[in-house]
């Protein structure tokens, strides 16, 4: 069993991303060979790139106000307590829509984390 506190988890490299931080909370270095739990924070005015990849995401919004943008550019508002499922190869983007950090947990299969 592994128990961690988010504040003790180091930041992962997000060079090239503006106003986005990431922590790999549970992953291969913890012995998790099948799933990876990541924690993202998007600063005010920030967004992840619009992108797609060949694995699904399970997302839980933890704080702030945001939007998930679909392949047509339509924004779907999300807030603390909401859940999002993104399918394999589905174009998506996360945007901060408020004045505070927009934080979410993102769970992916091992192949989704480098």
Short mmCIF file of C-alpha atoms in Angstrom, two decimals:
data_model
loop_
_atom_site.label_atom_id
_atom_site.label_comp_id
_atom_site.label_asym_id
_atom_site.label_seq_id
_atom_site.Cartn_x
_atom_site.Cartn_y
_atom_site.Cartn_z
CA UNK A 1 0.00 0.00 0.00
CA UNK A 2 1.20 3.49 -0.82
CA UNK A 3 -0.21 6.65 0.72
CA UNK A 4 0.90 10.07 -0.48
CA UNK A 5 0.07 13.69 0.20
CA UNK A 6 -0.24 15.83 -2.91
CA UNK A 7 1.94 18.56 -1.39
CA UNK A 8 4.83 16.05 -1.15
CA UNK A 9 4.67 14.93 -4.80
CA UNK A 10 7.19 16.72 -7.05
CA UNK A 11 6.12 18.53 -10.20
CA UNK A 12 6.63 16.77 -13.53
CA UNK A 13 8.13 18.49 -16.55
CA UNK A 14 5.53 20.59 -18.38
CA UNK A 15 7.95 22.69 -20.41
CA UNK A 16 6.18 23.98 -23.48
CA UNK A 17 2.84 24.25 -21.66
CA UNK A 18 1.71 27.68 -20.53
CA UNK A 19 0.16 27.97 -17.05
CA UNK A 20 -0.15 24.17 -16.64
CA UNK A 21 1.47 22.11 -13.89
CA UNK A 22 1.38 18.35 -13.45
CA UNK A 23 2.18 15.86 -10.73
CA UNK A 24 2.36 12.10 -11.22
CA UNK A 25 0.77 11.11 -7.94
CA UNK A 26 0.77 7.33 -8.46
CA UNK A 27 2.62 5.71 -11.34
CA UNK A 28 5.27 3.23 -12.42
CA UNK A 29 7.79 4.48 -9.86
CA UNK A 30 5.27 3.38 -7.20
CA UNK A 31 4.85 -0.05 -8.77
CA UNK A 32 1.65 0.78 -10.65
CA UNK A 33 2.19 -0.98 -13.95
CA UNK A 34 -1.36 -0.62 -15.35
CA UNK A 35 -2.70 2.82 -14.36
CA UNK A 36 -1.33 6.29 -13.64
CA UNK A 37 -3.00 8.95 -11.50
CA UNK A 38 -1.98 12.48 -12.41
CA UNK A 39 -2.92 15.86 -10.91
CA UNK A 40 -3.08 18.90 -13.18
CA UNK A 41 -3.48 22.57 -12.30
CA UNK A 42 -4.27 25.13 -14.99
CA UNK A 43 -3.69 28.74 -13.99
CA UNK A 44 -6.10 31.59 -14.75
CA UNK A 45 -6.23 32.17 -18.51
CA UNK A 46 -4.40 28.91 -19.19
CA UNK A 47 -5.27 25.82 -21.18
CA UNK A 48 -3.87 22.48 -22.20
CA UNK A 49 -3.18 22.14 -25.92
CA UNK A 50 -6.04 20.79 -28.02
CA UNK A 51 -4.90 17.24 -28.68
CA UNK A 52 -5.74 13.57 -29.03
CA UNK A 53 -4.06 10.25 -28.31
CA UNK A 54 -4.77 6.55 -28.35
CA UNK A 55 -5.84 6.04 -24.75
CA UNK A 56 -8.83 7.02 -22.59
CA UNK A 57 -8.89 9.46 -19.65
CA UNK A 58 -10.95 9.43 -16.50
CA UNK A 59 -11.07 12.95 -15.03
CA UNK A 60 -12.43 14.37 -11.77
CA UNK A 61 -12.56 18.13 -11.34
CA UNK A 62 -11.10 19.12 -7.97
CA UNK A 63 -11.17 22.94 -7.93
CA UNK A 64 -11.95 26.02 -9.94
CA UNK A 65 -14.07 26.71 -12.99
CA UNK A 66 -13.18 25.28 -16.35
CA UNK A 67 -14.29 23.92 -19.65
CA UNK A 68 -13.55 20.83 -21.68
CA UNK A 69 -13.41 21.71 -25.36
CA UNK A 70 -14.49 19.13 -27.94
CA UNK A 71 -13.40 18.53 -31.53
CA UNK A 72 -15.83 21.19 -32.81
CA UNK A 73 -14.45 23.82 -30.43
CA UNK A 74 -17.54 23.72 -28.23
CA UNK A 75 -16.88 24.41 -24.54
CA UNK A 76 -18.54 22.20 -21.93
CA UNK A 77 -18.47 23.84 -18.50
CA UNK A 78 -17.15 21.80 -15.59
CA UNK A 79 -16.64 22.54 -11.90
CA UNK A 80 -15.55 20.86 -8.69
CA UNK A 81 -17.16 17.45 -8.29
CA UNK A 82 -17.77 16.88 -12.01
CA UNK A 83 -16.43 13.82 -13.84
CA UNK A 84 -15.33 13.54 -17.46
CA UNK A 85 -14.64 10.51 -19.66
CA UNK A 86 -12.54 11.10 -22.76
CA UNK A 87 -12.42 8.21 -25.23
CA UNK A 88 -9.41 6.99 -27.20
CA UNK A 89 -8.55 9.39 -30.05
CA UNK A 90 -11.13 12.00 -28.96
CA UNK A 91 -9.90 15.56 -29.52
CA UNK A 92 -10.01 17.53 -26.27
CA UNK A 93 -8.65 20.50 -24.36
CA UNK A 94 -9.00 21.73 -20.77
CA UNK A 95 -9.38 25.49 -20.21
CA UNK A 96 -9.44 27.54 -17.05
CA UNK A 97 -12.49 29.84 -17.16
CA UNK A 98 -12.17 31.46 -13.75
CA UNK A 99 -9.93 33.65 -11.60
CA UNK A 100 -8.53 30.74 -9.55
CA UNK A 101 -6.54 27.61 -10.46
CA UNK A 102 -8.52 24.94 -12.29
CA UNK A 103 -7.41 21.57 -10.87
CA UNK A 104 -8.27 18.05 -11.92
CA UNK A 105 -7.26 14.44 -11.40
CA UNK A 106 -6.59 12.53 -14.61
CA UNK A 107 -6.29 8.73 -14.63
CA UNK A 108 -4.83 7.05 -17.72
CA UNK A 109 -3.50 3.61 -18.60
CA UNK A 110 0.26 3.16 -18.14
CA UNK A 111 0.88 3.64 -21.87
CA UNK A 112 -0.56 7.14 -21.52
CA UNK A 113 2.26 8.37 -19.31
CA UNK A 114 5.49 8.27 -21.25
#
